Amino acid sequence: MTRTTPPRPLDLAAVFPELAGLSRSVTRLHSRSGMPTVGDSSVGGPLLWPQEEPWPTCTRSHEVYEVVELEAVRAEYRLMVARSSRPEDEWPTPEEQAILERSDPKMIPSPYTDPVPLLPVAQLYARDVPGLPCPEGADLLQILWCPFIDHDDGIPAIHVCWRSAGQVTALLSPLPEPPVIEREDYWPAPCVLHPEQVSEYPAPPQLPAEVRARVDAWQEDTGRYYIQFAVAPGWKIGGWGAVPSDGDYGNPPRCGCGAVTAPLFTIGLGEWNGGDEGGWRPLEDADADERRCYPAVGDGPMIDLGDEQLQIYYCPQSYEHPPVTVRVYQTL
Ligand SMILES: [Zn+2]
Ligand SMILES: [Zn+2]
């Protein structure tokens, strides 16, 4: 099923004519629970990975005191998905209770020093994702992360690579994975994608000062929030990005080469907020629970980074330069 963002409920460029030249394309991924294969674009799905290429691994020492078993997290997820179609009073059976308990955090001696194979976050084929930034000759973007996210610098170990799918002949199988992860919220549940290109405007800190002052006054007058209409929520490619909560406030981070980076990939929160004043809830999801801020269990990737989003930027000078990852406070 496709996902369609409704026509914008408010034409921001009519309210603020200065925005006219600031609209940018962004591709909403609309991740939904599914069974993607290596041949599909996915979140949390298996990656098309060459047999001869080493799987990326995080070798930092992780200061954690509790972990969860990855297999137990998966089993609990499958159970929750199955449960969503069953009446409450049958829940849980003793067997189900055992599954739930197995996924409880377990104490471990800290730090955890085993090398950690990274987890697949996303794989995106250029044919599926309009506007996907890709080096010449490549048609597949793959993103992985370390499931022990709370590194000393607060930035998860993100691994980004592009490749040509046609050049992958022998597949690595099975894909390596860590026996334990820091929290169940750091396991991306398998999702298929329904990419859709829309447009968005800059968040307030990225606006020219005089426009921002008018936005502030408008918000005070109307009681509405500009950002709810301007910035597409959820997981997405490109666009304006969000606003880094650290570093050069309001500006995209710089690459080591000095160039200003461009938004590549956003690991966002829900696809719409509770009241959805911004009108981002896809038409096909009109019947979803009104009060829900996030897609329900089994509907999405299940990643929870608290009030933060993760934004990956790439260097427009060269795809060889390492991408920059920032954590972004959700300002809705
Ligand atoms: Zn790590
Ligand atoms: Zn660079």
Tab-separated table of C-alpha atoms and ligand atoms in Angstrom:
chain	number	residue	atom	x	y	z
A	1	MET	CA	0.000	0.000	0.000
A	2	THR	CA	1.307	3.456	-0.782
A	3	ARG	CA	1.265	6.208	1.786
A	4	THR	CA	0.074	9.665	0.806
A	5	THR	CA	0.634	12.861	2.736
A	6	PRO	CA	-2.533	14.967	2.453
A	7	PRO	CA	-2.469	18.418	0.866
A	8	ARG	CA	-0.895	20.845	3.339
A	9	PRO	CA	-3.490	22.221	5.764
A	10	LEU	CA	-1.723	25.589	5.774
A	11	ASP	CA	0.212	27.218	2.943
A	12	LEU	CA	3.206	28.558	4.846
A	13	ALA	CA	4.546	30.383	1.800
A	14	ALA	CA	1.295	32.385	1.692
A	15	VAL	CA	1.766	33.426	5.326
A	16	PHE	CA	5.511	34.030	4.929
A	17	PRO	CA	6.297	34.939	1.304
A	18	GLU	CA	10.007	34.903	2.210
A	19	LEU	CA	9.783	31.102	2.288
A	20	ALA	CA	9.082	30.928	-1.428
A	21	GLY	CA	12.621	29.957	-2.402
A	22	LEU	CA	13.315	27.830	0.658
A	23	SER	CA	11.197	24.767	-0.094
A	24	ARG	CA	13.177	21.522	-0.386
A	25	SER	CA	12.256	18.015	-1.432
A	26	VAL	CA	12.302	15.358	1.254
A	27	THR	CA	11.436	11.680	0.954
A	28	ARG	CA	9.359	10.251	3.773
A	29	LEU	CA	10.106	6.533	4.119
A	30	HIS	CA	6.794	5.461	5.705
A	31	SER	CA	8.314	2.318	7.284
A	32	ARG	CA	5.771	-0.350	8.148
A	33	SER	CA	6.185	-3.778	9.703
A	34	GLY	CA	6.979	-6.409	7.094
A	35	MET	CA	9.301	-9.152	5.894
A	36	PRO	CA	11.842	-7.422	3.628
A	37	THR	CA	14.487	-9.450	1.781
A	38	VAL	CA	17.989	-8.417	0.674
A	39	GLY	CA	16.420	-7.341	-2.618
A	40	ASP	CA	14.085	-4.834	-0.933
A	41	SER	CA	14.530	-1.360	0.452
A	42	SER	CA	13.984	-1.710	4.181
A	43	VAL	CA	14.444	-0.507	7.700
A	44	GLY	CA	15.763	-3.226	9.996
A	45	GLY	CA	15.866	-5.739	7.148
A	46	PRO	CA	18.669	-7.972	5.855
A	47	LEU	CA	21.400	-6.183	3.907
A	48	LEU	CA	22.706	-7.157	0.478
A	49	TRP	CA	26.283	-7.687	1.664
A	50	PRO	CA	29.178	-9.204	-0.308
A	51	GLN	CA	30.585	-12.417	1.122
A	52	GLU	CA	34.155	-11.145	0.869
A	53	GLU	CA	33.564	-7.829	2.668
A	54	PRO	CA	34.103	-7.695	6.453
A	55	TRP	CA	30.959	-6.870	8.438
A	56	PRO	CA	31.367	-3.579	10.354
A	57	THR	CA	31.986	-3.968	14.077
A	58	CYS	CA	32.160	-1.522	17.003
A	59	THR	CA	35.273	-2.150	19.084
A	60	ARG	CA	34.730	0.549	21.718
A	61	SER	CA	34.493	-0.384	25.355
A	62	HIS	CA	30.835	0.137	26.327
A	63	GLU	CA	30.000	1.508	29.779
A	64	VAL	CA	26.780	-0.380	30.339
A	65	TYR	CA	25.507	-2.328	33.334
A	66	GLU	CA	22.565	-4.076	31.729
A	67	VAL	CA	21.950	-5.690	28.363
A	68	VAL	CA	19.111	-7.538	26.643
A	69	GLU	CA	19.363	-10.642	24.485
A	70	LEU	CA	18.748	-9.798	20.836
A	71	GLU	CA	16.878	-13.044	20.197
A	72	ALA	CA	14.636	-12.336	23.201
A	73	VAL	CA	13.863	-8.856	21.871
A	74	ARG	CA	12.856	-10.403	18.548
A	75	ALA	CA	10.688	-13.006	20.238
A	76	GLU	CA	8.929	-10.342	22.302
A	77	TYR	CA	8.318	-8.250	19.181
A	78	ARG	CA	6.764	-11.207	17.345
A	79	LEU	CA	4.598	-11.842	20.372
A	80	MET	CA	3.440	-8.218	20.593
A	81	VAL	CA	2.559	-8.195	16.892
A	82	ALA	CA	0.553	-11.421	17.298
A	83	ARG	CA	-1.106	-10.072	20.420
A	84	SER	CA	-2.373	-6.955	18.693
A	85	SER	CA	-5.014	-9.067	16.972
A	86	ARG	CA	-6.133	-10.937	20.099
A	87	PRO	CA	-8.530	-10.001	22.898
A	88	GLU	CA	-6.890	-8.716	26.076
A	89	ASP	CA	-8.332	-11.412	28.371
A	90	GLU	CA	-6.360	-14.212	26.718
A	91	TRP	CA	-3.135	-12.456	27.548
A	92	PRO	CA	-0.535	-13.544	28.564
A	93	THR	CA	-0.377	-17.328	28.739
A	94	PRO	CA	2.417	-18.780	30.920
A	95	GLU	CA	4.474	-19.392	27.750
A	96	GLU	CA	3.996	-15.788	26.687
A	97	GLN	CA	4.917	-14.587	30.144
A	98	ALA	CA	8.184	-16.510	29.863
A	99	ILE	CA	8.942	-14.796	26.543
A	100	LEU	CA	8.249	-11.389	28.043
A	101	GLU	CA	10.507	-12.074	31.028
A	102	ARG	CA	13.328	-13.338	28.883
A	103	SER	CA	13.617	-9.922	27.275
A	104	ASP	CA	14.063	-8.159	30.621
A	105	PRO	CA	17.426	-6.390	31.021
A	106	LYS	CA	20.164	-8.531	32.593
A	107	MET	CA	22.931	-7.158	34.813
A	108	ILE	CA	26.459	-7.570	33.467
A	109	PRO	CA	29.906	-6.523	34.688
A	110	SER	CA	30.730	-3.133	33.185
A	111	PRO	CA	32.272	-2.233	30.806
A	112	TYR	CA	31.113	-4.574	28.047
A	113	THR	CA	34.219	-5.097	25.930
A	114	ASP	CA	33.239	-7.737	23.361
A	115	PRO	CA	33.390	-6.520	19.743
A	116	VAL	CA	29.853	-5.686	18.632
A	117	PRO	CA	28.715	-6.515	15.083
A	118	LEU	CA	26.603	-3.556	13.942
A	119	LEU	CA	22.870	-3.888	13.327
A	120	PRO	CA	21.252	-3.031	9.981
A	121	VAL	CA	19.295	0.205	10.258
A	122	ALA	CA	18.317	0.745	6.641
A	123	GLN	CA	19.026	-0.241	3.086
A	124	LEU	CA	17.741	1.950	0.299
A	125	TYR	CA	17.745	1.176	-3.402
A	126	ALA	CA	17.918	4.278	-5.595
A	127	ARG	CA	15.036	2.910	-7.706
A	128	ASP	CA	12.725	3.132	-4.665
A	129	VAL	CA	13.782	6.415	-3.117
A	130	PRO	CA	13.443	9.562	-5.198
A	131	GLY	CA	16.279	11.975	-4.546
A	132	LEU	CA	18.535	9.424	-2.849
A	133	PRO	CA	22.056	10.895	-2.739
A	134	CYS	CA	24.321	8.321	-4.408
A	135	PRO	CA	27.837	8.364	-5.827
A	136	GLU	CA	28.218	7.724	-9.543
A	137	GLY	CA	27.799	4.028	-10.319
A	138	ALA	CA	26.171	3.182	-6.966
A	139	ASP	CA	22.493	2.414	-6.498
A	140	LEU	CA	22.255	1.158	-2.926
A	141	LEU	CA	22.732	2.973	0.379
A	142	GLN	CA	23.224	0.920	3.542
A	143	ILE	CA	23.235	2.243	7.107
A	144	LEU	CA	24.182	0.270	10.221
A	145	TRP	CA	24.637	1.260	13.857
A	146	CYS	CA	26.079	0.042	17.104
A	147	PRO	CA	23.267	-1.143	19.397
A	148	PHE	CA	25.220	0.217	22.372
A	149	ILE	CA	24.292	3.736	21.498
A	150	ASP	CA	25.366	5.640	24.566
A	151	HIS	CA	28.977	6.118	23.587
A	152	ASP	CA	31.063	8.599	25.570
A	153	ASP	CA	30.533	11.301	22.979
A	154	GLY	CA	26.795	10.588	22.865
A	155	ILE	CA	26.980	9.816	19.159
A	156	PRO	CA	26.208	6.261	18.061
A	157	ALA	CA	28.682	4.464	15.849
A	158	ILE	CA	26.988	4.822	12.478
A	159	HIS	CA	28.354	3.076	9.424
A	160	VAL	CA	27.234	4.315	6.020
A	161	CYS	CA	28.154	2.715	2.716
A	162	TRP	CA	27.054	2.923	-0.873
A	163	ARG	CA	27.446	0.127	-3.361
A	164	SER	CA	26.352	-1.123	-6.748
A	165	ALA	CA	23.847	-3.926	-6.148
A	166	GLY	CA	24.737	-5.558	-9.464
A	167	GLN	CA	28.309	-6.093	-8.335
A	168	VAL	CA	27.283	-8.193	-5.343
A	169	THR	CA	27.398	-11.783	-6.544
A	170	ALA	CA	28.015	-14.019	-3.514
A	171	LEU	CA	26.100	-12.955	-0.383
A	172	LEU	CA	27.382	-12.996	3.174
A	173	SER	CA	25.130	-15.402	5.068
A	174	PRO	CA	24.217	-15.548	7.833
A	175	LEU	CA	24.763	-11.870	8.605
A	176	PRO	CA	26.748	-11.417	11.841
A	177	GLU	CA	24.840	-9.977	14.784
A	178	PRO	CA	25.489	-9.255	18.446
A	179	PRO	CA	24.121	-11.747	21.023
A	180	VAL	CA	23.119	-8.862	23.304
A	181	ILE	CA	22.286	-5.176	22.812
A	182	GLU	CA	22.033	-2.255	25.200
A	183	ARG	CA	18.273	-1.717	25.064
A	184	GLU	CA	15.402	-3.220	23.145
A	185	ASP	CA	14.651	0.270	21.788
A	186	TYR	CA	17.873	0.093	19.759
A	187	TRP	CA	16.806	-2.874	17.634
A	188	PRO	CA	15.192	-1.682	14.383
A	189	ALA	CA	12.243	-3.996	13.743
A	190	PRO	CA	11.983	-5.220	10.136
A	191	CYS	CA	9.965	-2.857	7.981
A	192	VAL	CA	9.156	-2.454	4.331
A	193	LEU	CA	9.085	1.081	2.957
A	194	HIS	CA	6.573	3.181	1.074
A	195	PRO	CA	8.728	6.170	0.099
A	196	GLU	CA	6.970	9.397	-0.814
A	197	GLN	CA	8.508	12.677	-1.888
A	198	VAL	CA	7.055	15.831	-0.353
A	199	SER	CA	8.467	19.260	0.399
A	200	GLU	CA	9.397	20.974	3.614
A	201	TYR	CA	10.690	24.297	4.900
A	202	PRO	CA	13.535	25.067	7.315
A	203	ALA	CA	13.062	24.745	11.061
A	204	PRO	CA	12.995	28.141	12.845
A	205	PRO	CA	16.703	28.258	13.797
A	206	GLN	CA	17.599	27.798	10.131
A	207	LEU	CA	15.487	30.738	8.973
A	208	PRO	CA	16.901	34.183	8.253
A	209	ALA	CA	16.607	36.298	11.435
A	210	GLU	CA	13.903	38.640	10.111
A	211	VAL	CA	11.704	35.745	8.972
A	212	ARG	CA	12.197	34.017	12.262
A	213	ALA	CA	11.020	37.123	14.109
A	214	ARG	CA	7.836	37.132	12.018
A	215	VAL	CA	7.370	33.415	12.698
A	216	ASP	CA	7.712	34.055	16.438
A	217	ALA	CA	5.106	36.828	16.298
A	218	TRP	CA	2.742	34.652	14.221
A	219	GLN	CA	3.064	31.791	16.701
A	220	GLU	CA	2.201	34.132	19.544
A	221	ASP	CA	-0.798	35.561	17.690
A	222	THR	CA	-2.216	32.266	16.455
A	223	GLY	CA	-1.142	29.765	19.134
A	224	ARG	CA	0.094	27.544	16.334
A	225	TYR	CA	3.555	26.063	15.876
A	226	TYR	CA	5.319	26.839	12.632
A	227	ILE	CA	7.513	23.722	12.802
A	228	GLN	CA	4.490	21.436	12.832
A	229	PHE	CA	3.629	22.606	9.336
A	230	ALA	CA	7.156	23.175	8.022
A	231	VAL	CA	9.153	20.051	8.841
A	232	ALA	CA	8.121	16.518	7.837
A	233	PRO	CA	8.266	14.253	10.899
A	234	GLY	CA	9.490	10.654	10.917
A	235	TRP	CA	12.194	8.746	9.083
A	236	LYS	CA	13.237	10.504	5.904
A	237	ILE	CA	15.874	11.235	3.274
A	238	GLY	CA	17.182	14.706	2.447
A	239	GLY	CA	15.113	17.800	3.078
A	240	TRP	CA	16.182	20.491	5.478
A	241	GLY	CA	17.270	18.207	8.205
A	242	ALA	CA	16.545	19.211	11.730
A	243	VAL	CA	18.373	21.412	14.142
A	244	PRO	CA	21.462	20.035	15.852
A	245	SER	CA	21.101	20.253	19.603
A	246	ASP	CA	24.814	20.818	19.947
A	247	GLY	CA	27.564	22.395	17.889
A	248	ASP	CA	26.825	25.222	15.524
A	249	TYR	CA	23.219	25.864	16.475
A	250	GLY	CA	20.897	26.060	13.538
A	251	ASN	CA	23.505	25.235	10.914
A	252	PRO	CA	24.353	21.872	9.392
A	253	PRO	CA	27.601	20.409	10.733
A	254	ARG	CA	30.794	20.756	8.747
A	255	CYS	CA	32.768	17.897	7.268
A	256	GLY	CA	36.409	17.469	8.280
A	257	CYS	CA	37.313	19.023	4.903
A	258	GLY	CA	35.508	22.233	5.886
A	259	ALA	CA	32.504	21.840	3.571
A	260	VAL	CA	28.984	22.371	4.908
A	261	THR	CA	27.305	18.964	4.943
A	262	ALA	CA	23.847	18.113	3.597
A	263	PRO	CA	21.096	16.050	5.264
A	264	LEU	CA	21.201	12.401	4.201
A	265	PHE	CA	19.069	10.324	6.554
A	266	THR	CA	16.908	11.061	9.572
A	267	ILE	CA	15.966	8.496	12.200
A	268	GLY	CA	12.902	10.322	13.380
A	269	LEU	CA	10.183	9.914	15.953
A	270	GLY	CA	6.586	9.209	14.956
A	271	GLU	CA	5.169	10.052	11.555
A	272	TRP	CA	2.652	12.422	13.018
A	273	ASN	CA	2.002	13.953	16.395
A	274	GLY	CA	-1.085	13.275	18.487
A	275	GLY	CA	-3.444	15.964	17.169
A	276	ASP	CA	-1.635	16.052	13.828
A	277	GLU	CA	-2.279	19.732	13.309
A	278	GLY	CA	0.537	19.724	10.775
A	279	GLY	CA	-1.400	17.312	8.577
A	280	TRP	CA	1.360	14.717	8.136
A	281	ARG	CA	-0.706	11.614	8.866
A	282	PRO	CA	-0.942	9.661	5.607
A	283	LEU	CA	-4.451	9.406	4.152
A	284	GLU	CA	-4.183	5.597	4.287
A	285	ASP	CA	-3.627	5.807	8.083
A	286	ALA	CA	-6.731	7.879	8.721
A	287	ASP	CA	-8.193	5.190	10.989
A	288	ALA	CA	-5.123	4.951	13.223
A	289	ASP	CA	-5.614	5.740	16.886
A	290	GLU	CA	-6.163	9.491	17.316
A	291	ARG	CA	-4.240	9.678	20.542
A	292	ARG	CA	-1.230	7.861	19.275
A	293	CYS	CA	1.958	9.801	18.764
A	294	TYR	CA	3.850	6.881	17.290
A	295	PRO	CA	2.744	4.134	14.953
A	296	ALA	CA	1.539	1.192	17.066
A	297	VAL	CA	3.513	-1.889	17.966
A	298	GLY	CA	4.237	-3.735	14.787
A	299	ASP	CA	3.624	-0.692	12.606
A	300	GLY	CA	7.081	0.801	12.582
A	301	PRO	CA	10.766	0.361	13.353
A	302	MET	CA	10.244	0.513	17.173
A	303	ILE	CA	13.291	2.710	17.695
A	304	ASP	CA	13.004	4.988	20.703
A	305	LEU	CA	15.741	7.536	21.366
A	306	GLY	CA	13.686	9.468	23.894
A	307	ASP	CA	12.960	12.991	22.652
A	308	GLU	CA	15.765	12.902	20.163
A	309	GLN	CA	16.151	12.166	16.504
A	310	LEU	CA	19.330	11.080	14.828
A	311	GLN	CA	20.424	12.879	11.731
A	312	ILE	CA	23.141	11.716	9.346
A	313	TYR	CA	24.752	14.324	7.068
A	314	TYR	CA	26.999	13.664	4.060
A	315	CYS	CA	29.706	15.758	2.474
A	316	PRO	CA	28.701	17.144	-0.929
A	317	GLN	CA	32.390	17.431	-1.859
A	318	SER	CA	33.020	13.697	-1.705
A	319	TYR	CA	31.127	10.549	-0.763
A	320	GLU	CA	34.477	9.249	0.503
A	321	HIS	CA	34.416	11.717	3.410
A	322	PRO	CA	32.922	10.182	6.549
A	323	PRO	CA	29.293	11.181	7.199
A	324	VAL	CA	28.588	13.255	10.309
A	325	THR	CA	25.924	12.135	12.791
A	326	VAL	CA	24.181	14.469	15.216
A	327	ARG	CA	21.505	13.950	17.830
A	328	VAL	CA	18.680	16.377	17.440
A	329	TYR	CA	16.200	17.388	20.075
A	330	GLN	CA	12.659	17.141	18.784
A	331	THR	CA	11.226	20.625	18.927
A	332	LEU	CA	7.570	19.919	18.153
B	1	ZN	ZN	29.550	0.851	20.115
B	2	ZN	ZN	34.180	16.725	3.074
